[in-house]
Coordinates of C-alpha atoms in Angstrom, one line a residue:
Chain P
X1 CA 37.5 -25.1 -26.1
X2 CA 34.6 -27.6 -26.0
X3 CA 32.3 -24.9 -24.7
X4 CA 33.2 -22.6 -27.5
X5 CA 32.5 -25.4 -30.0
X6 CA 29.2 -26.0 -28.4
X7 CA 28.4 -22.3 -28.4
X8 CA 29.1 -22.1 -32.1
X9 CA 27.0 -25.1 -32.7
X10 CA 24.1 -23.6 -30.9
X11 CA 24.5 -20.3 -32.8
X12 CA 24.6 -22.2 -36.1
X13 CA 21.5 -24.1 -35.3
X14 CA 19.8 -20.9 -34.2
X15 CA 20.6 -19.1 -37.4
X16 CA 19.5 -22.1 -39.5
X17 CA 16.2 -22.3 -37.6
X18 CA 15.6 -18.7 -38.1
X19 CA 15.9 -19.1 -41.8
X20 CA 13.3 -21.9 -41.8
X21 CA 10.6 -20.4 -39.6
X22 CA 10.2 -17.2 -37.6
X23 CA 10.5 -17.6 -33.8
X24 CA 8.2 -14.8 -32.9
X25 CA 6.1 -16.2 -30.1
X26 CA 2.6 -14.9 -29.6
X27 CA 1.8 -13.8 -26.0
X28 CA 0.2 -16.8 -24.2
X29 CA -2.8 -16.3 -21.9
X30 CA -1.4 -14.0 -19.3
X31 CA 0.3 -15.8 -16.5
X32 CA 0.3 -13.5 -13.4
X33 CA 3.6 -11.9 -13.6
X34 CA 6.1 -12.7 -10.9
X35 CA 6.1 -9.3 -9.5
X36 CA 2.6 -7.9 -9.0
X37 CA 3.6 -4.4 -9.8
X38 CA 4.5 -3.2 -13.2
X39 CA 4.3 0.3 -14.5
X40 CA 2.4 -0.1 -17.7
X41 CA 1.6 -3.6 -18.5
X42 CA 0.8 -6.4 -16.1
X43 CA 0.8 -9.3 -18.5
X44 CA 4.5 -10.3 -18.7
X45 CA 4.8 -14.0 -19.3
X46 CA 7.6 -16.4 -19.1
X47 CA 9.0 -15.6 -22.6
X48 CA 9.2 -11.9 -21.8
X49 CA 10.8 -12.6 -18.4
X50 CA 13.5 -14.8 -20.0
X51 CA 14.3 -12.2 -22.6
X52 CA 14.4 -9.3 -20.1
X53 CA 16.4 -11.3 -17.6
X54 CA 19.0 -12.1 -20.2
X55 CA 18.9 -8.4 -21.3
X56 CA 19.8 -7.4 -17.8
X57 CA 23.1 -9.3 -18.0
X58 CA 23.9 -7.3 -21.1
X59 CA 23.3 -3.9 -19.5
X60 CA 26.9 -3.6 -18.5
X61 CA 28.1 -3.7 -22.1
X62 CA 25.2 -2.2 -24.0
X63 CA 23.6 0.1 -21.4
X64 CA 19.9 0.4 -20.7
X65 CA 18.6 0.3 -24.2
X66 CA 16.5 -1.7 -26.6
X67 CA 19.8 -2.9 -28.2
X68 CA 20.4 -5.0 -25.1
X69 CA 16.9 -6.4 -25.3
X70 CA 17.3 -7.2 -29.0
X71 CA 20.6 -8.9 -28.4
X72 CA 19.1 -11.0 -25.6
X73 CA 16.2 -12.0 -27.8
X74 CA 18.5 -13.0 -30.6
X75 CA 20.7 -15.1 -28.2
X76 CA 17.7 -16.9 -27.0
X77 CA 16.7 -17.8 -30.5
X78 CA 13.9 -15.3 -31.0
X79 CA 13.7 -12.8 -33.8
X80 CA 15.5 -9.6 -33.0
X81 CA 12.1 -7.9 -33.6
X82 CA 11.1 -9.4 -30.2
X83 CA 12.5 -6.3 -28.6
X84 CA 8.8 -5.4 -28.7
X85 CA 8.5 -7.2 -25.4
X86 CA 10.1 -4.0 -24.1
X87 CA 8.1 -1.5 -26.1
X88 CA 9.7 1.6 -24.6
X89 CA 13.2 0.1 -24.8
X90 CA 15.2 1.5 -21.9
X91 CA 12.4 2.4 -19.5
X92 CA 10.9 -1.1 -19.7
X93 CA 14.2 -2.7 -19.0
X94 CA 14.8 -0.4 -16.0
X95 CA 11.2 -1.0 -14.8
X96 CA 11.8 -4.8 -15.1
X97 CA 15.0 -4.5 -13.2
X98 CA 13.3 -2.6 -10.3
X99 CA 10.5 -5.2 -10.1
X100 CA 13.1 -8.0 -10.0
X101 CA 15.3 -6.2 -7.4
X102 CA 12.3 -5.7 -5.1
X103 CA 11.3 -9.4 -5.5
X104 CA 14.8 -10.6 -4.8
X105 CA 15.0 -8.3 -1.7
X106 CA 11.7 -9.7 -0.3
X107 CA 12.9 -13.2 -0.8
X108 CA 16.4 -12.6 0.7
X109 CA 15.1 -10.7 3.6
X110 CA 12.3 -13.0 4.6
X111 CA 14.3 -15.4 6.8
X112 CA 16.0 -12.8 8.8
X113 CA 13.3 -10.3 9.7
X114 CA 12.6 -11.7 13.1
X115 CA 16.2 -11.3 14.2
X116 CA 15.9 -7.5 14.5
X117 CA 14.1 -6.3 17.6
X118 CA 14.3 -2.7 16.5
X119 CA 12.2 -1.5 13.6
X120 CA 14.8 1.0 12.5
X121 CA 17.6 -1.6 12.4
X122 CA 15.3 -4.0 10.5
X123 CA 14.5 -1.3 8.0
X124 CA 18.1 -0.4 7.5
X125 CA 18.9 -4.1 6.8
X126 CA 16.1 -4.3 4.2
X127 CA 17.3 -1.0 2.7
X128 CA 20.9 -2.4 2.5
X129 CA 19.7 -5.6 0.9
X130 CA 17.8 -3.6 -1.8
X131 CA 20.8 -1.4 -2.4
X132 CA 23.0 -4.5 -2.9
X133 CA 20.6 -5.5 -5.7
X134 CA 21.7 -2.4 -7.6
X135 CA 25.4 -3.0 -6.9
X136 CA 26.0 -5.1 -10.0
X137 CA 24.7 -2.3 -12.2
X138 CA 26.2 0.6 -10.2
X139 CA 28.4 1.8 -13.1
X140 CA 25.4 2.1 -15.4
X141 CA 22.9 3.2 -12.8
X142 CA 23.5 7.0 -13.3
X143 CA 22.3 6.4 -16.9
X144 CA 19.2 4.7 -15.6
X145 CA 18.6 7.5 -13.1
X146 CA 18.8 10.0 -15.9
X147 CA 16.3 8.1 -18.0
X148 CA 14.0 7.9 -15.0
X149 CA 14.2 11.6 -14.5
X150 CA 12.9 12.4 -18.0
X151 CA 9.5 14.0 -17.7
X152 CA 7.6 11.3 -19.5
X153 CA 9.1 8.7 -17.2
X154 CA 8.6 10.5 -13.9
X155 CA 5.2 9.1 -13.1
X156 CA 6.5 5.6 -13.5
X157 CA 9.6 6.3 -11.4
X158 CA 7.4 7.8 -8.7
X159 CA 5.2 4.7 -8.7
X160 CA 8.2 2.5 -8.3
X161 CA 9.7 4.6 -5.6
X162 CA 6.5 4.7 -3.5
X163 CA 5.9 1.0 -4.0
X164 CA 9.4 0.2 -2.9
X165 CA 9.2 2.5 0.1
X166 CA 5.8 1.0 1.1
X167 CA 7.0 -2.6 0.6
X168 CA 10.1 -2.0 2.8
X169 CA 8.1 -0.6 5.6
X170 CA 5.7 -3.5 5.5
X171 CA 8.6 -5.9 5.6
X172 CA 9.9 -4.1 8.7
X173 CA 6.6 -4.5 10.4
X174 CA 4.9 -1.2 10.0
X175 CA 1.3 -1.2 11.0
X176 CA 0.5 2.5 10.9
X177 CA -3.0 3.4 9.8
X178 CA -3.1 7.1 10.1
X179 CA -1.3 10.1 8.5
X180 CA 2.1 8.8 9.7
X181 CA 1.7 6.1 7.0
X182 CA 2.6 8.9 4.5
X183 CA 5.3 10.6 6.6
X184 CA 7.2 7.3 7.0
X185 CA 7.1 6.4 3.4
X186 CA 8.2 9.7 2.1
X187 CA 11.1 9.8 4.6
X188 CA 12.2 6.4 3.6
X189 CA 11.9 7.2 -0.1
X190 CA 14.2 10.2 0.4
X191 CA 16.7 8.2 2.4
X192 CA 16.8 5.4 -0.2
X193 CA 17.1 7.8 -3.2
X194 CA 19.9 9.8 -1.7
X195 CA 21.8 6.7 -0.7
X196 CA 21.4 5.1 -4.1
X197 CA 22.8 8.3 -5.8
X198 CA 25.7 8.4 -3.3
X199 CA 26.4 4.7 -4.1
X200 CA 26.9 5.5 -7.8
X201 CA 29.8 7.8 -7.0
X202 CA 31.2 5.8 -4.1
X203 CA 34.7 4.4 -4.7
X204 CA 35.6 3.4 -1.1
X205 CA 36.6 -0.3 -0.5
X206 CA 33.6 -2.5 0.0
X207 CA 31.2 0.5 -0.3
X208 CA 31.7 1.2 3.4
X209 CA 31.1 5.0 2.8
X210 CA 27.7 4.1 1.4
X211 CA 26.7 2.1 4.4
X212 CA 27.9 4.8 6.7
X213 CA 25.9 7.4 4.7
X214 CA 22.9 5.1 5.0
X215 CA 23.3 4.8 8.8
X216 CA 23.5 8.5 9.2
X217 CA 20.4 9.1 7.1
X218 CA 18.5 6.6 9.3
X219 CA 19.7 8.4 12.4
X220 CA 18.4 11.6 10.9
X221 CA 15.1 10.0 10.1
X222 CA 14.8 8.6 13.7
X223 CA 15.6 12.0 15.1
X224 CA 13.0 13.7 12.9
X225 CA 10.4 11.2 14.0
X226 CA 11.3 11.7 17.7
X227 CA 11.1 15.4 17.4
X228 CA 7.8 15.2 15.6
X229 CA 6.2 13.0 18.2
X230 CA 7.6 15.1 21.0
X231 CA 6.1 18.2 19.4
X232 CA 2.7 16.6 19.0
X233 CA 2.8 15.4 22.7
X234 CA 3.7 18.9 23.8
X235 CA 0.9 20.4 21.8
X236 CA -1.6 17.9 23.3
X237 CA -0.4 18.6 26.8
X238 CA -0.5 22.4 26.2
X239 CA -4.1 22.3 25.0
X240 CA -5.2 20.0 27.7
X241 CA -3.7 22.3 30.4
X242 CA -5.3 25.3 28.7
X243 CA -8.7 23.6 28.7
X244 CA -8.4 22.7 32.3
X245 CA -7.4 26.2 33.3
X246 CA -10.4 27.7 31.4
X247 CA -12.7 25.1 32.9
X248 CA -11.6 25.9 36.4
X249 CA -12.2 29.6 35.7
X250 CA -15.6 28.8 34.4
X251 CA -15.1 29.9 30.8
X252 CA -15.9 26.5 29.4
X253 CA -18.4 24.0 30.8
X254 CA -16.8 20.8 32.1
Chain T
X1 CA 20.7 -17.9 -18.3
X2 CA 18.3 -17.0 -15.6
X3 CA 16.1 -19.9 -14.6
X4 CA 12.6 -18.7 -14.1
X5 CA 11.4 -22.1 -12.9
X6 CA 13.8 -22.3 -10.0
X7 CA 13.0 -18.8 -9.0
X8 CA 9.2 -19.5 -8.9
X9 CA 9.7 -22.5 -6.6
X10 CA 11.9 -20.5 -4.4
X11 CA 9.4 -17.7 -4.4
X12 CA 6.6 -20.0 -3.4
X13 CA 8.4 -21.2 -0.3
X14 CA 9.5 -17.8 0.9
X15 CA 6.3 -16.0 -0.1
X16 CA 4.4 -18.4 2.1
X17 CA 6.7 -17.7 5.0
X18 CA 6.4 -14.0 4.3
X19 CA 2.6 -14.2 4.5
X20 CA 2.6 -16.2 7.7
X21 CA 4.9 -13.7 9.4
X22 CA 2.4 -10.8 8.9
X23 CA -0.9 -12.5 8.8
X24 CA -0.4 -14.9 11.7
X25 CA -3.0 -13.3 13.8
X26 CA -5.7 -13.6 11.1
X27 CA -6.4 -17.2 10.1
X28 CA -8.4 -16.1 7.1
X29 CA -5.4 -14.3 5.6
X30 CA -2.8 -17.1 5.8
X31 CA -3.1 -17.6 2.1
X32 CA -3.6 -14.0 1.0
X33 CA -1.1 -12.8 -1.5
X34 CA -0.1 -9.2 -1.4
X35 CA -0.1 -7.6 -4.8
X36 CA 3.4 -6.2 -4.5
X37 CA 5.1 -9.5 -3.5
X38 CA 5.7 -12.5 -5.6
X39 CA 2.5 -13.9 -6.8
X40 CA 1.9 -17.5 -5.9
X41 CA -0.4 -19.6 -7.9
X42 CA -1.1 -22.8 -6.0
X43 CA -3.0 -22.9 -2.7
X44 CA -3.1 -19.1 -2.2
X45 CA -5.5 -16.3 -2.9
X46 CA -4.6 -14.5 -6.0
X47 CA -6.6 -11.4 -6.8
X48 CA -6.7 -9.7 -10.1
X49 CA -5.6 -6.1 -10.3
X50 CA -9.2 -4.9 -10.4
X51 CA -10.3 -7.0 -7.5
X52 CA -7.5 -5.9 -5.4
X53 CA -8.0 -2.3 -6.2
X54 CA -11.7 -2.6 -5.4
X55 CA -10.9 -4.1 -1.9
X56 CA -8.3 -1.4 -1.4
X57 CA -10.8 1.3 -2.1
X58 CA -13.5 -0.2 0.1
X59 CA -11.3 -0.6 3.1
X60 CA -9.8 2.9 2.7
X61 CA -13.1 4.7 2.5
X62 CA -14.5 2.6 5.4
X63 CA -11.7 3.6 7.7
X64 CA -12.2 7.3 6.8
X65 CA -16.0 6.9 7.3
X66 CA -15.7 5.3 10.7
X67 CA -13.2 8.1 11.8
X68 CA -15.8 10.6 10.8
X69 CA -18.6 8.8 12.6
X70 CA -16.6 8.7 15.8
X71 CA -15.9 12.4 15.7
X72 CA -19.5 13.3 14.7
X73 CA -20.7 11.7 17.9
X74 CA -17.9 13.4 19.9
X75 CA -19.0 16.7 18.5
X76 CA -22.6 16.1 19.3
X77 CA -21.7 15.0 22.9
X78 CA -19.6 18.1 23.4
X79 CA -22.6 20.3 22.8
X80 CA -25.5 18.1 24.0
X81 CA -23.8 16.2 26.8
X82 CA -24.1 18.9 29.4
X83 CA -27.8 19.6 28.9
X84 CA -28.7 17.4 31.8
X85 CA -30.5 14.8 29.7
X86 CA -28.9 11.6 31.0
X87 CA -30.7 9.3 28.6
X88 CA -29.6 11.3 25.5
X89 CA -26.0 11.4 26.8
X90 CA -25.9 7.6 27.4
X91 CA -27.4 7.0 23.9
X92 CA -24.8 9.2 22.3
X93 CA -22.1 7.5 24.3
X94 CA -23.3 4.1 23.4
X95 CA -23.3 4.9 19.7
X96 CA -19.9 6.5 19.9
X97 CA -18.5 3.4 21.5
X98 CA -19.9 1.1 18.8
X99 CA -18.3 3.4 16.2
X100 CA -14.9 3.2 18.0
X101 CA -15.1 -0.6 17.7
X102 CA -15.9 -0.3 14.0
X103 CA -12.9 2.0 13.5
X104 CA -10.7 -0.6 15.2
X105 CA -12.0 -3.3 12.9
X106 CA -11.2 -1.1 9.8
X107 CA -7.7 -0.3 11.1
X108 CA -7.1 -4.0 11.4
X109 CA -8.2 -4.5 7.9
X110 CA -5.9 -1.8 6.7
X111 CA -3.0 -3.5 8.3
X112 CA -4.0 -6.9 7.1
X113 CA -4.6 -6.1 3.5
X114 CA -1.8 -3.5 3.3
X115 CA -4.2 -0.8 2.2
X116 CA -3.0 2.8 1.9
X117 CA -5.1 4.9 4.2
X118 CA -6.6 8.0 2.7
X119 CA -4.7 11.2 3.2
X120 CA -8.0 12.9 4.0
X121 CA -8.4 10.8 7.2
X122 CA -7.5 13.8 9.6
X123 CA -9.8 16.0 7.5
X124 CA -12.6 13.4 8.0
X125 CA -11.9 13.5 11.8
X126 CA -12.1 17.3 12.0
X127 CA -14.9 17.7 9.6
X128 CA -17.0 15.1 11.5
X129 CA -16.5 17.0 14.7
X130 CA -17.6 20.2 13.1
X131 CA -20.6 18.6 11.6
X132 CA -21.6 17.0 14.8
X133 CA -21.2 20.1 16.8
X134 CA -23.0 22.3 14.3
X135 CA -26.0 20.0 14.0
X136 CA -26.1 19.7 17.8
X137 CA -26.1 23.5 18.1
X138 CA -29.3 23.6 16.0
X139 CA -31.0 21.4 18.6
X140 CA -31.4 17.8 19.7
X141 CA -33.8 17.0 16.8
X142 CA -31.4 18.4 14.3
X143 CA -28.6 16.4 15.7
X144 CA -30.8 13.3 15.3
X145 CA -31.5 14.4 11.7
X146 CA -27.7 14.6 11.1
X147 CA -27.3 11.1 12.5
X148 CA -30.2 9.7 10.5
X149 CA -28.8 11.2 7.2
X150 CA -25.3 10.0 7.8
X151 CA -26.4 6.5 8.8
X152 CA -28.8 6.2 5.8
X153 CA -26.0 7.1 3.4
X154 CA -23.5 4.7 5.2
X155 CA -26.1 1.9 5.1
X156 CA -26.5 2.4 1.4
X157 CA -22.7 2.5 1.0
X158 CA -22.1 -0.7 3.0
X159 CA -24.8 -2.5 1.1
X160 CA -23.2 -1.6 -2.2
X161 CA -19.9 -2.8 -1.0
X162 CA -21.3 -6.1 0.2
X163 CA -23.1 -6.6 -3.1
X164 CA -19.8 -6.2 -5.0
X165 CA -17.8 -8.3 -2.5
X166 CA -20.3 -11.1 -2.7
X167 CA -19.4 -11.5 -6.4
X168 CA -15.9 -12.6 -5.2
X169 CA -16.3 -16.1 -3.9
X170 CA -13.0 -16.5 -2.1
X171 CA -13.4 -18.0 1.4
X172 CA -10.5 -15.8 2.6
X173 CA -12.7 -12.7 2.2
X174 CA -15.4 -14.0 4.5
X175 CA -14.0 -12.1 7.5
X176 CA -14.1 -8.9 5.6
X177 CA -17.6 -9.5 4.4
X178 CA -18.8 -10.4 7.9
X179 CA -17.2 -7.3 9.5
X180 CA -18.8 -5.0 6.9
X181 CA -22.1 -6.7 7.5
X182 CA -21.8 -6.2 11.2
X183 CA -20.9 -2.5 10.8
X184 CA -23.9 -2.1 8.5
X185 CA -26.3 -3.7 10.9
X186 CA -25.2 -1.5 13.8
X187 CA -25.3 1.7 11.6
X188 CA -28.9 0.8 10.8
X189 CA -29.7 0.4 14.5
X190 CA -28.3 3.9 15.0
X191 CA -30.6 5.1 12.2
X192 CA -33.6 3.6 14.0
X193 CA -32.5 5.1 17.3
X194 CA -32.2 8.5 15.7
X195 CA -35.7 8.3 14.1
X196 CA -37.1 7.2 17.5
X197 CA -35.6 10.3 19.1
X198 CA -37.5 12.7 16.8
X199 CA -35.2 13.3 13.9
X200 CA -38.0 13.7 11.4
X201 CA -39.6 16.4 13.6
X202 CA -36.7 18.8 13.2
X203 CA -37.2 22.1 11.5
X204 CA -36.4 22.1 7.8
X205 CA -36.0 18.3 8.1
X206 CA -35.9 17.6 4.4
X207 CA -33.3 20.2 3.6
X208 CA -31.0 19.1 6.4
X209 CA -31.4 15.5 5.6
X210 CA -30.7 15.8 1.9
X211 CA -27.8 18.3 2.4
X212 CA -26.0 16.0 4.9
X213 CA -26.7 12.9 2.8
X214 CA -25.2 14.6 -0.3
X215 CA -22.2 15.8 1.6
X216 CA -21.6 12.2 2.8
X217 CA -21.8 11.1 -0.8
X218 CA -19.2 13.6 -1.9
X219 CA -16.9 12.6 1.0
X220 CA -17.2 8.9 0.2
X221 CA -16.3 9.7 -3.5
X222 CA -13.3 11.7 -2.5
X223 CA -11.9 9.3 0.2
X224 CA -12.2 6.4 -2.2
X225 CA -9.8 8.1 -4.6
X226 CA -7.6 10.3 -2.6

């Protein structure tokens, strides 16, 4: 009861202030934004972050849209025109969500990385943590996936996916410096994407089907890497043997 | 309502621990902030987007270049190593070993700064071998011309990088600057060694020199971007 009265008081005050002076804030000198990666614009500041964060809580009711951003802006006391902080509406909100989710994953995972002796286990844990960031929005996520799949948004979606994949490998301790850098990241991106889409449709208790799916995808990835390395080793041995045979016959100088 | 202030403080603590986990072996990078993690303002190196992309590009192309250098010498040794000239063989071997050390340094930088290696790295390895073998097939002096041209272009390239890096006054970048300077000095030694061994007496010297130098320029341009 008290809270509702307080809420109404705040609302009244907000409306009254709006009628006296506009609350459109100008962008301050750009503070480095909290996640270094952002698809279009790297100069989000605290105001924008506040608005977008509140907008994320409205996604469940209003979906991924500029309506959610406008509503959030209004609730914080800014003009509803401040949805300009998300100039492309839905895609900016989704992009912000992905930045936030990755940041949260890094922070959460940081303490426990040393507990995993095996890189694959560590990577699966990081992947699980990141998927759990999407869980609160899982009912609305198919909408977001559809928006990300639109042709004009595909470059941004790709950038986010490769960034995510790269970041997860770094957290798991990857130090590759050759072409396997690319192989690993594309494999992980495929695993993550398929699991996220599976999670949207998963109705099992506690999402245990999703975690089982993820575990199987990781086993597939490990198997693929094992087969790949064995093939390369076989090729190396074969060519070395061939060279030695030719050298012993005198066809190549040794 | 989401509290940004609380999150920033939490971020600082854990971001510092994150950095120490992965940069523990490099004292100069304890405070380095990776562009994709939470950016920390106080007491840490924060690079602007342009600065970070510049360092990325430099390290990426340096790694590709050193791969190519190693395989150029391998190619030359494969052709010239059996001619019976022990002095030449030991010279080529010595230069190749120095390039291997450079490659290890660049690999370490790639891991430290979380740089994406160029996808053309295997192409650089194979192309370098072919270049070394081809130039060696044309004769010892032509092989030396190839070395001279490559090292001249690499020397220019490293000097340009150092010039741009010295504009950034962060002490955390000192290790990177020192390693590039060391690589540059040794490449110029190779250049002098190649000239001493008669590179400028090769047939069609000017043509070979300019062709290989131009090819190196194109390769550098490609590896920076791809």
